[in-house]
Structure formats: C-alpha cells, structure tokens
Tab-separated table of C-alpha atoms and ligand atoms in Angstrom:
chain	number	residue	atom	x	y	z
A	45	MET	CA	146.919	-52.915	-57.478
A	46	SER	CA	146.195	-53.162	-53.402
A	47	ILE	CA	142.900	-52.916	-51.594
A	48	ALA	CA	144.092	-49.637	-50.118
A	49	ASP	CA	144.776	-48.418	-53.692
A	50	LEU	CA	141.129	-49.726	-54.492
A	51	ASP	CA	139.662	-47.789	-51.706
A	52	ARG	CA	141.294	-44.801	-52.306
A	53	ILE	CA	140.006	-44.967	-56.072
A	54	ARG	CA	136.642	-45.676	-54.958
A	55	ALA	CA	136.424	-42.860	-52.291
A	56	GLN	CA	137.700	-40.179	-55.265
A	57	ALA	CA	135.213	-41.758	-57.467
A	58	VAL	CA	132.178	-41.744	-55.229
A	59	GLU	CA	133.109	-37.851	-54.143
A	60	ALA	CA	133.535	-36.635	-57.878
A	61	ILE	CA	130.380	-38.515	-58.769
A	62	ALA	CA	128.472	-36.401	-55.646
A	63	ALA	CA	129.935	-33.459	-56.799
A	64	SER	CA	128.461	-33.597	-60.271
A	65	ALA	CA	126.579	-30.219	-60.724
A	66	ASP	CA	124.237	-31.488	-63.542
A	67	LEU	CA	123.127	-34.546	-65.802
A	68	GLU	CA	125.868	-33.626	-68.327
A	69	ALA	CA	128.859	-33.432	-65.807
A	70	LEU	CA	127.644	-36.943	-64.203
A	71	GLU	CA	127.137	-38.318	-67.514
A	72	GLN	CA	131.366	-37.257	-68.044
A	73	GLN	CA	132.032	-38.893	-64.738
A	74	ARG	CA	130.383	-41.953	-65.952
A	75	VAL	CA	132.251	-42.114	-69.119
A	76	SER	CA	135.580	-41.362	-67.502
A	77	LEU	CA	135.190	-44.110	-64.718
A	78	LEU	CA	132.841	-46.914	-66.471
A	79	GLY	CA	133.403	-46.267	-69.958
A	80	LYS	CA	135.258	-48.094	-72.582
A	81	LYS	CA	138.356	-45.815	-71.997
A	82	GLY	CA	137.548	-45.420	-68.358
A	83	SER	CA	139.781	-45.919	-65.522
A	84	VAL	CA	137.737	-48.591	-63.508
A	85	THR	CA	137.543	-50.424	-67.073
A	86	ALA	CA	141.152	-50.069	-67.379
A	87	LEU	CA	141.743	-51.430	-63.913
A	88	MET	CA	139.434	-54.619	-65.044
A	89	LYS	CA	141.691	-55.058	-68.287
A	90	GLU	CA	144.910	-55.661	-65.858
A	91	LEU	CA	143.255	-58.917	-64.575
A	92	GLY	CA	144.089	-60.574	-67.780
A	93	GLY	CA	148.076	-60.365	-67.073
A	94	MET	CA	147.453	-61.993	-63.255
A	95	GLY	CA	147.920	-65.352	-61.975
A	96	PRO	CA	144.639	-67.356	-60.915
A	97	ASP	CA	144.837	-66.721	-57.427
A	98	GLU	CA	145.900	-63.093	-57.499
A	99	ARG	CA	143.210	-62.695	-60.522
A	100	ARG	CA	140.235	-64.244	-58.293
A	101	ALA	CA	141.238	-61.765	-55.071
A	102	ALA	CA	141.676	-58.534	-57.423
A	103	GLY	CA	138.291	-59.542	-59.340
A	104	GLN	CA	136.448	-59.719	-56.483
A	105	ALA	CA	137.731	-56.154	-54.946
A	106	LEU	CA	137.390	-54.387	-58.364
A	107	ASN	CA	133.713	-55.960	-58.778
A	108	VAL	CA	133.073	-54.177	-55.225
A	109	LEU	CA	134.640	-51.112	-56.430
A	110	LYS	CA	132.636	-51.137	-60.005
A	111	ASP	CA	129.394	-51.776	-58.099
A	112	ALA	CA	129.918	-48.830	-55.697
A	113	VAL	CA	130.685	-46.638	-58.607
A	114	ALA	CA	127.385	-47.734	-60.324
A	115	ALA	CA	125.297	-46.989	-57.256
A	116	ALA	CA	126.829	-43.665	-56.570
A	117	LEU	CA	126.076	-42.877	-60.401
A	118	ASP	CA	122.564	-44.082	-59.864
A	119	ALA	CA	121.867	-42.112	-56.692
A	120	ARG	CA	123.073	-38.984	-58.104
A	121	LYS	CA	121.177	-39.384	-61.272
A	122	ALA	CA	118.170	-39.723	-59.131
A	123	VAL	CA	118.821	-36.522	-57.623
A	124	LEU	CA	119.513	-34.686	-60.505
A	125	ASP	CA	116.721	-35.969	-62.474
A	126	ALA	CA	114.219	-34.916	-59.760
A	127	VAL	CA	115.984	-31.592	-59.715
A	128	ALA	CA	115.355	-31.036	-63.723
A	129	LEU	CA	111.972	-32.144	-63.305
A	130	ASP	CA	111.345	-29.393	-60.524
A	131	GLU	CA	113.005	-26.969	-62.967
A	132	ARG	CA	110.872	-28.071	-66.327
A	133	LEU	CA	107.331	-28.221	-64.015
A	134	ALA	CA	108.383	-24.670	-62.861
A	135	ARG	CA	109.437	-23.271	-66.167
A	136	GLU	CA	106.036	-24.799	-68.086
A	137	ARG	CA	103.596	-23.859	-65.212
A	138	VAL	CA	100.278	-22.695	-66.627
A	139	ASP	CA	98.057	-20.498	-64.453
A	140	VAL	CA	94.372	-21.907	-65.331
A	141	THR	CA	92.651	-19.434	-63.489
A	142	LEU	CA	93.910	-16.865	-65.958
A	143	THR	CA	90.809	-15.266	-67.784
A	144	VAL	CA	90.360	-16.945	-71.254
A	145	ARG	CA	92.024	-14.933	-74.020
A	146	PRO	CA	89.702	-16.046	-76.990
A	147	GLU	CA	92.014	-14.572	-79.689
A	148	GLN	CA	94.492	-17.690	-78.796
A	149	LEU	CA	91.622	-20.039	-79.426
A	150	GLY	CA	91.055	-19.093	-83.029
A	151	ARG	CA	87.413	-18.196	-84.534
A	152	ILE	CA	84.362	-20.254	-85.042
A	153	HIS	CA	83.819	-20.693	-89.073
A	154	PRO	CA	80.790	-18.824	-90.231
A	155	ILE	CA	79.493	-22.183	-91.442
A	156	SER	CA	79.504	-23.843	-87.910
A	157	GLN	CA	78.424	-20.572	-86.590
A	158	THR	CA	75.378	-20.675	-89.061
A	159	ILE	CA	74.586	-24.384	-88.145
A	160	ASP	CA	74.505	-23.822	-84.222
A	161	GLU	CA	72.138	-20.906	-84.944
A	162	VAL	CA	69.848	-22.989	-86.943
A	163	VAL	CA	69.916	-25.882	-84.321
A	164	ALA	CA	69.171	-23.559	-81.529
A	165	ILE	CA	66.100	-22.131	-83.281
A	166	PHE	CA	64.656	-25.362	-84.368
A	167	GLY	CA	65.590	-26.971	-81.101
A	168	GLN	CA	63.467	-24.500	-79.290
A	169	MET	CA	60.745	-25.665	-81.541
A	170	GLY	CA	61.159	-29.101	-80.437
A	171	PHE	CA	63.367	-30.444	-83.273
A	172	ALA	CA	65.805	-32.911	-82.484
A	173	VAL	CA	69.019	-33.320	-84.552
A	174	ALA	CA	69.651	-36.359	-86.894
A	175	GLU	CA	72.748	-37.134	-88.999
A	176	GLY	CA	73.756	-39.409	-91.724
A	177	PRO	CA	76.619	-40.642	-93.598
A	178	ASP	CA	78.196	-38.449	-96.525
A	179	ILE	CA	78.563	-41.685	-98.401
A	180	GLU	CA	75.270	-42.862	-99.569
A	181	ASP	CA	74.017	-45.835	-101.637
A	182	ASP	CA	71.414	-44.955	-104.545
A	183	PHE	CA	68.527	-46.319	-102.591
A	184	HIS	CA	68.764	-43.582	-99.691
A	185	ASN	CA	69.849	-41.048	-102.070
A	186	PHE	CA	67.276	-41.418	-104.692
A	187	THR	CA	65.065	-44.555	-105.095
A	188	ALA	CA	63.367	-44.182	-101.698
A	189	LEU	CA	63.129	-40.325	-102.252
A	190	ASN	CA	60.792	-41.492	-105.316
A	191	PHE	CA	63.327	-40.722	-107.878
A	192	PRO	CA	62.686	-44.170	-110.221
A	193	PRO	CA	65.618	-45.370	-112.076
A	194	GLY	CA	66.201	-43.403	-115.238
A	195	HIS	CA	64.380	-40.494	-113.986
A	196	PRO	CA	65.546	-37.300	-115.326
A	197	ALA	CA	65.559	-35.559	-111.852
A	198	ARG	CA	68.575	-37.844	-111.112
A	199	LEU	CA	70.758	-36.017	-113.868
A	200	MET	CA	70.259	-32.620	-112.272
A	201	HIS	CA	72.029	-33.849	-109.155
A	202	ASP	CA	75.499	-33.763	-110.667
A	203	THR	CA	76.268	-36.623	-108.601
A	204	PHE	CA	79.998	-37.724	-107.639
A	205	PHE	CA	79.720	-41.515	-107.845
A	206	LEU	CA	82.319	-44.095	-106.308
A	207	PRO	CA	83.865	-46.670	-108.400
A	208	GLU	CA	81.520	-49.726	-109.591
A	209	LYS	CA	81.245	-52.484	-107.128
A	210	PRO	CA	81.244	-55.878	-108.750
A	211	ASP	CA	77.544	-56.385	-108.435
A	212	GLY	CA	77.248	-53.404	-110.679
A	213	SER	CA	76.058	-50.850	-107.607
A	214	ARG	CA	77.843	-47.715	-107.309
A	215	LEU	CA	78.103	-45.701	-103.991
A	216	LEU	CA	77.751	-42.090	-104.244
A	217	LEU	CA	78.509	-38.817	-102.041
A	218	ARG	CA	75.074	-37.681	-101.232
A	219	THR	CA	73.823	-34.955	-103.129
A	220	HIS	CA	71.388	-33.761	-100.556
A	221	THR	CA	70.580	-34.218	-96.952
A	222	SER	CA	67.353	-35.742	-97.821
A	223	PRO	CA	68.496	-39.175	-97.498
A	224	VAL	CA	68.439	-38.868	-93.718
A	225	GLN	CA	64.920	-38.137	-94.208
A	226	VAL	CA	64.754	-41.821	-95.233
A	227	ARG	CA	67.253	-43.190	-92.474
A	228	THR	CA	65.177	-41.408	-89.817
A	229	MET	CA	61.902	-42.851	-90.790
A	230	LEU	CA	63.057	-46.304	-91.320
A	231	LYS	CA	64.477	-46.210	-87.860
A	232	GLN	CA	61.990	-44.126	-85.836
A	233	LYS	CA	58.158	-44.177	-85.724
A	234	PRO	CA	55.838	-40.906	-85.795
A	235	PRO	CA	55.684	-38.583	-84.522
A	236	ILE	CA	59.133	-37.618	-85.924
A	237	ARG	CA	60.455	-33.890	-85.808
A	238	VAL	CA	63.813	-33.554	-86.748
A	239	ILE	CA	66.459	-31.216	-88.493
A	240	ILE	CA	69.367	-32.445	-90.305
A	241	PRO	CA	72.647	-30.435	-90.884
A	242	GLY	CA	75.523	-31.798	-92.799
A	243	ARG	CA	77.837	-31.655	-95.789
A	244	THR	CA	76.550	-32.397	-99.199
A	245	TYR	CA	78.229	-32.900	-102.769
A	246	ARG	CA	77.658	-31.898	-106.424
A	247	CYS	CA	80.041	-31.884	-109.236
A	248	ASP	CA	79.717	-28.140	-109.920
A	249	SER	CA	82.044	-25.257	-109.396
A	250	ASP	CA	81.709	-21.801	-110.424
A	251	MET	CA	80.835	-18.178	-108.495
A	252	THR	CA	77.857	-19.559	-107.028
A	253	HIS	CA	78.651	-23.141	-106.670
A	254	THR	CA	81.498	-25.404	-104.742
A	255	PRO	CA	81.694	-29.090	-105.130
A	256	MET	CA	81.168	-29.455	-101.228
A	257	PHE	CA	78.605	-27.402	-99.776
A	258	HIS	CA	76.302	-27.629	-96.686
A	259	GLN	CA	72.592	-28.116	-96.344
A	260	VAL	CA	69.985	-28.560	-93.251
A	261	GLU	CA	67.261	-30.587	-93.745
A	262	GLY	CA	63.729	-30.315	-91.508
A	263	LEU	CA	61.187	-33.264	-91.442
A	264	VAL	CA	58.025	-33.367	-89.262
A	265	ILE	CA	55.654	-36.229	-89.474
A	266	ASP	CA	52.353	-36.839	-87.499
A	267	HIS	CA	48.955	-37.752	-87.997
A	268	SER	CA	47.599	-34.237	-89.203
A	269	THR	CA	50.604	-32.083	-89.992
A	270	ASN	CA	49.752	-29.960	-92.939
A	271	MET	CA	51.304	-27.030	-94.926
A	272	ALA	CA	50.050	-24.602	-92.768
A	273	HIS	CA	52.484	-25.774	-90.035
A	274	LEU	CA	55.343	-25.986	-92.897
A	275	LYS	CA	54.625	-22.284	-93.427
A	276	GLY	CA	54.570	-21.074	-90.173
A	277	CYS	CA	57.510	-23.002	-89.062
A	278	LEU	CA	59.562	-21.552	-91.745
A	279	ILE	CA	58.061	-18.096	-91.479
A	280	GLU	CA	59.197	-18.133	-87.778
A	281	PHE	CA	62.590	-19.603	-88.559
A	282	VAL	CA	62.979	-16.933	-90.966
A	283	LYS	CA	62.247	-14.097	-88.737
A	284	THR	CA	64.354	-15.578	-85.815
A	285	TYR	CA	66.951	-16.262	-87.946
A	286	PHE	CA	67.414	-13.073	-89.634
A	287	GLU	CA	66.516	-11.155	-86.473
A	288	VAL	CA	64.103	-9.031	-87.893
A	289	ASP	CA	60.156	-8.862	-86.732
A	290	GLU	CA	58.446	-8.883	-90.124
A	291	VAL	CA	59.773	-10.702	-93.206
A	292	PRO	CA	57.791	-11.046	-96.337
A	293	VAL	CA	57.696	-14.668	-97.338
A	294	ARG	CA	56.739	-16.038	-100.778
A	295	PHE	CA	55.804	-19.777	-101.537
A	296	ARG	CA	56.243	-20.506	-105.446
A	297	PRO	CA	55.063	-23.692	-106.514
A	298	SER	CA	58.086	-25.953	-107.417
A	299	PHE	CA	58.894	-29.556	-108.036
A	300	PHE	CA	60.732	-32.109	-105.900
A	301	PRO	CA	60.065	-35.901	-106.754
A	302	PHE	CA	59.757	-36.529	-102.780
A	303	THR	CA	57.495	-33.802	-101.985
A	304	GLU	CA	53.846	-33.268	-103.294
A	305	PRO	CA	52.839	-30.373	-103.507
A	306	SER	CA	56.339	-28.640	-103.416
A	307	ALA	CA	57.058	-25.011	-103.205
A	308	GLU	CA	60.380	-22.789	-103.091
A	309	VAL	CA	60.520	-20.047	-100.590
A	310	ASP	CA	61.746	-16.465	-101.354
A	311	ILE	CA	62.154	-13.725	-98.678
A	312	GLY	CA	61.584	-10.217	-99.444
A	313	CYS	CA	64.740	-7.961	-99.673
A	314	SER	CA	65.764	-4.375	-100.869
A	315	ARG	CA	69.044	-3.840	-103.008
A	316	ALA	CA	68.521	0.032	-102.479
A	317	GLY	CA	71.917	1.855	-102.836
A	318	GLY	CA	73.792	-1.816	-103.384
A	319	GLU	CA	73.314	-2.734	-100.059
A	320	LEU	CA	71.181	-5.920	-99.465
A	321	LYS	CA	68.836	-5.661	-96.495
A	322	ILE	CA	66.447	-8.691	-95.736
A	323	GLY	CA	63.060	-7.210	-95.063
A	324	ALA	CA	60.513	-5.189	-96.939
A	325	GLY	CA	61.715	-4.195	-100.262
A	326	ALA	CA	61.342	-4.400	-103.984
A	327	ASP	CA	63.056	-7.739	-104.564
A	328	TRP	CA	62.910	-11.613	-103.432
A	329	LEU	CA	65.680	-13.944	-102.821
A	330	GLU	CA	65.249	-17.997	-102.956
A	331	ILE	CA	66.288	-19.468	-99.755
A	332	LEU	CA	64.976	-22.907	-99.599
A	333	GLY	CA	62.862	-25.794	-100.997
A	334	CYS	CA	59.979	-27.607	-99.062
A	335	GLY	CA	56.923	-29.417	-99.419
A	336	MET	CA	54.614	-32.132	-98.067
A	337	VAL	CA	56.462	-35.718	-98.122
A	338	HIS	CA	55.251	-37.559	-101.101
A	339	PRO	CA	53.105	-40.603	-99.976
A	340	ASN	CA	55.543	-43.041	-101.940
A	341	VAL	CA	58.276	-41.593	-99.869
A	342	LEU	CA	56.340	-42.661	-96.757
A	343	ARG	CA	55.511	-45.992	-97.834
A	344	ASN	CA	59.353	-46.687	-99.117
A	345	CYS	CA	60.286	-46.110	-95.171
A	346	GLY	CA	57.544	-48.426	-94.058
A	347	ILE	CA	55.097	-45.681	-92.927
A	348	ASP	CA	51.435	-46.104	-93.553
A	349	PRO	CA	50.265	-42.780	-95.909
A	350	SER	CA	46.854	-43.245	-94.850
A	351	GLU	CA	47.522	-42.731	-91.218
A	352	TYR	CA	50.701	-40.164	-91.409
A	353	GLN	CA	51.562	-37.268	-93.462
A	354	GLY	CA	54.167	-34.511	-92.976
A	355	PHE	CA	56.649	-31.881	-94.432
A	356	ALA	CA	60.147	-31.487	-95.150
A	357	PHE	CA	62.520	-28.655	-96.337
A	358	GLY	CA	65.866	-28.371	-97.205
A	359	MET	CA	68.069	-25.195	-97.252
A	360	GLY	CA	71.743	-24.305	-98.234
A	361	ILE	CA	73.793	-23.251	-95.113
A	362	GLU	CA	76.282	-20.946	-97.209
A	363	ARG	CA	73.224	-19.270	-98.840
A	364	ILE	CA	71.810	-18.105	-95.629
A	365	ALA	CA	75.275	-17.424	-93.978
A	366	MET	CA	75.873	-15.313	-96.792
A	367	LEU	CA	72.767	-13.548	-96.637
A	368	LYS	CA	73.175	-12.883	-92.793
A	369	TYR	CA	76.573	-11.791	-92.462
A	370	GLY	CA	77.315	-10.204	-96.157
A	371	ILE	CA	79.641	-12.585	-97.285
A	372	PRO	CA	79.990	-11.815	-101.045
A	373	ASP	CA	81.704	-14.828	-102.483
A	374	LEU	CA	80.787	-18.401	-101.955
A	375	ARG	CA	84.100	-19.824	-102.630
A	376	THR	CA	85.819	-17.850	-99.947
A	377	PHE	CA	84.316	-20.313	-97.344
A	378	PHE	CA	86.844	-22.970	-98.480
A	379	GLU	CA	89.800	-21.158	-99.016
A	380	SER	CA	91.124	-21.365	-95.572
A	381	ASP	CA	92.447	-17.678	-95.629
A	382	LEU	CA	93.173	-17.027	-91.992
A	383	ARG	CA	92.353	-13.232	-92.559
A	384	TRP	CA	89.138	-14.069	-93.486
A	385	LEU	CA	88.397	-16.223	-91.087
A	386	ARG	CA	89.387	-13.538	-88.866
A	387	HIS	CA	87.214	-11.023	-90.195
A	388	TYR	CA	83.852	-13.327	-90.836
A	389	GLY	CA	84.775	-15.518	-87.874
A	390	PHE	CA	82.930	-15.788	-84.639
A	391	VAL	CA	84.291	-15.766	-81.018
A	392	PRO	CA	84.447	-19.272	-79.458
A	393	LEU	CA	82.493	-20.070	-76.412
A	394	ASP	CA	79.691	-17.559	-77.605
A	395	VAL	CA	77.389	-20.684	-78.462
A	396	PRO	CA	74.155	-19.095	-80.127
A	397	THR	CA	71.069	-19.350	-77.956
A	398	LEU	CA	67.661	-17.739	-78.576
A	399	THR	CA	67.779	-16.162	-74.957
A	400	GLY	CA	71.275	-15.059	-74.860
A	401	GLY	CA	71.622	-14.229	-78.399
A	402	LEU	CA	72.326	-15.848	-82.096
A	403	ALA	CA	75.414	-14.087	-83.003
A	404	ARG	CA	78.197	-11.882	-81.646
B	293	LIG	N1	66.618	-31.957	-101.215
B	293	LIG	C1	66.199	-30.875	-101.936
B	293	LIG	C2	67.498	-29.975	-102.929
B	293	LIG	O1	68.763	-30.083	-102.144
B	293	LIG	C3	65.616	-29.864	-101.137
B	293	LIG	C4	64.411	-30.144	-100.487
B	293	LIG	C5	64.393	-30.820	-99.273
B	293	LIG	C6	63.284	-30.041	-101.111
B	293	LIG	C7	63.257	-30.977	-98.701
B	293	LIG	C8	61.789	-30.320	-100.255
B	293	LIG	C9	62.011	-31.135	-99.234
B	293	LIG	O2	67.159	-29.103	-103.651
C-alpha cells in the first residue's frame, strides 16, 4: 500500500462520512470502515505480514488514516445528533399558553373535596390544621384518652393491632383521629384551636362500614371554652357545609371516655318521596360525636384542668360526603371505579372557599 493509496482511501472515507444523511447511515459507514470486517481494519491486518521497517512506516500512515476517519465520524455524529435533538424538540413541543383542559387532569375524589370544604369552613373560624400518624401506640389512641387498660370501650373500637414487640406492647392502626388531640396538647400550650382530618381504621366491613375510613376531629382549649361554644360552632358548621340557612340540630346525651359531658349530634332531614333532604323534616340523622374534654385527658396531656377547659368533636368524612352529595353506597368510595369518580368527582383547581363557593 502506498501513501497515495492511503490518501485516496482517506479522502473517499471522509467524503462518504460527511454525506451520511442520518445517524443510521453514519453507523453503517463506521462499521464498514472501522468495524471488525471494515476496510481500514483490513489494512491494519496487513501490517502483520510486513518486515519491521516497512511495518513502522505503514503503521504510522495507517494510524493517521484511522485518526482522520474517527475524527470525521465524530464530527458528523455531533452534527446529526444536534439535528435529531432539534427535530425531537420540535415534535414534543408543548404550548404552555394553552388554556387548561381539566378533564385531562382527572377528578378530585369526594373524600378530598369534603376534607377541603371542612378545612375551609373551620379555617375561616380560626382553626389550624393538625395531623398525626396512622400507626399509633396504645397510649395516644386509648390510655391518654381516659380508656383505662381493660375498659370495655376499647373493645368497641375493633382495633387492628400490629405484631407484638419484645416488650409485649403492640402498635395499632388508629381507630379514630382523637389521638391527635393528645399529640397536639402535649406539644402546644393553650389556647388551642385545631381540626384534624385523617384516615382511621377499624376491623369492620359491611354496607355501612369499611376497614379504612376518614374522620375530622376538632379541639378547642382555652380558659372558659364551654358547651355553648361547642354548640354554636357546630351549628354554624352544619349550616355552612350543607349550604342551607336553617337546619334543626339536636344534641343527644352520649358517652365517650374522653369527654364529659358527651353528646351525639343529629341534624334534621326529610325523606319524603324517597329523596333525602337536609333541613326541616320529620327525621333525624346522626352526624358526629362531641363533648367537653375530660379533665383526666387534660391532665394526661400536662394541662391543668383547674385553669383550662375545652371541647372536642369527631365526625365521619364519608358520612357527611354521602349526605351532601347523595352517594348511596359507602363501599364505592374505595373501589377506584373511574366511571364513579367521573360522576361524583370534582373539577380540579376549583379549591373550595367560603367566598368563592364550596362545591362545583
Ligand atoms: N373519637 C370518637 C369516635 O371515633 C368521636 C369523638 C371525637 C367524640 C371527639 C367526642 C369527641 O367515635
């Protein structure tokens, strides 16, 4: 092979490389030149049959050829990569100035919507939102809330327990949002005014119970907070949430270990003609439990009951969502049926506010 041969081969190779129209054609060029069976590779193999002097000269010339080919390949690849990127950017262009098409964003689940509404209403009254863990210990879920060990009220909670730990204690899935009352009082001094939305768990499953459900808890503690404040606050909530001017509300004596006195709250409704209407009517519907925080609970949380007092309430989110939005079956909330969600779901970005409207 003469130097002139090599120059010619190089010129042809560089020209062919520069003419490659796309990355695939370029790759073919690379294989046919530098690949295992490529033409430059074949020339390199000839070096083996040469004498030492001849091999040195030819070797140098061949290396120059190989470097030139490799450089040409790199240069062309950079050009073609840039072209490919430009094409892709043009193809995947997104017009961010287009108006939002909400249907592409899916729907807000009625549980989320209801929590947002409740938070908006109590937020307006000056309540802050507090949260706690789903996995609780016995102290926060029961003992601090004045359920003594062995108290029959514990059994009514159908608790899911985690496996026993070496010390014999068992964590559990919280059976209500009330443990977050305890957590709040332990870390925050009165005055306290919080609502606590969250998931709760009980080992129960039928038409009206699911093993996981949601509650929202309320807690107010101050020097002279009393039952009248509790009633006023809840009546105001019920009217705002159900978007009616007048709702008959009934406080029925009840029992919870952590409140004294305790009450359950019913709201008036009518079922005339098979249609449920919230407001004046012949029937009552239970919607929540409440009461004045038991002095033992305050004491367990390091708050002096001779100085402070307050009220608490707890309400089922699914229940008030079913009542407001006419959802007949509790279990459908958790079936993830898209047709159900499209029907009962809410438009995203329409965040509930008292001024802008709660639900759309
Ligand atoms: N935690 C109670 C329940 O789950 C509800 C409740 C909360 C009652 C706060 C009174 C005060 O049934």
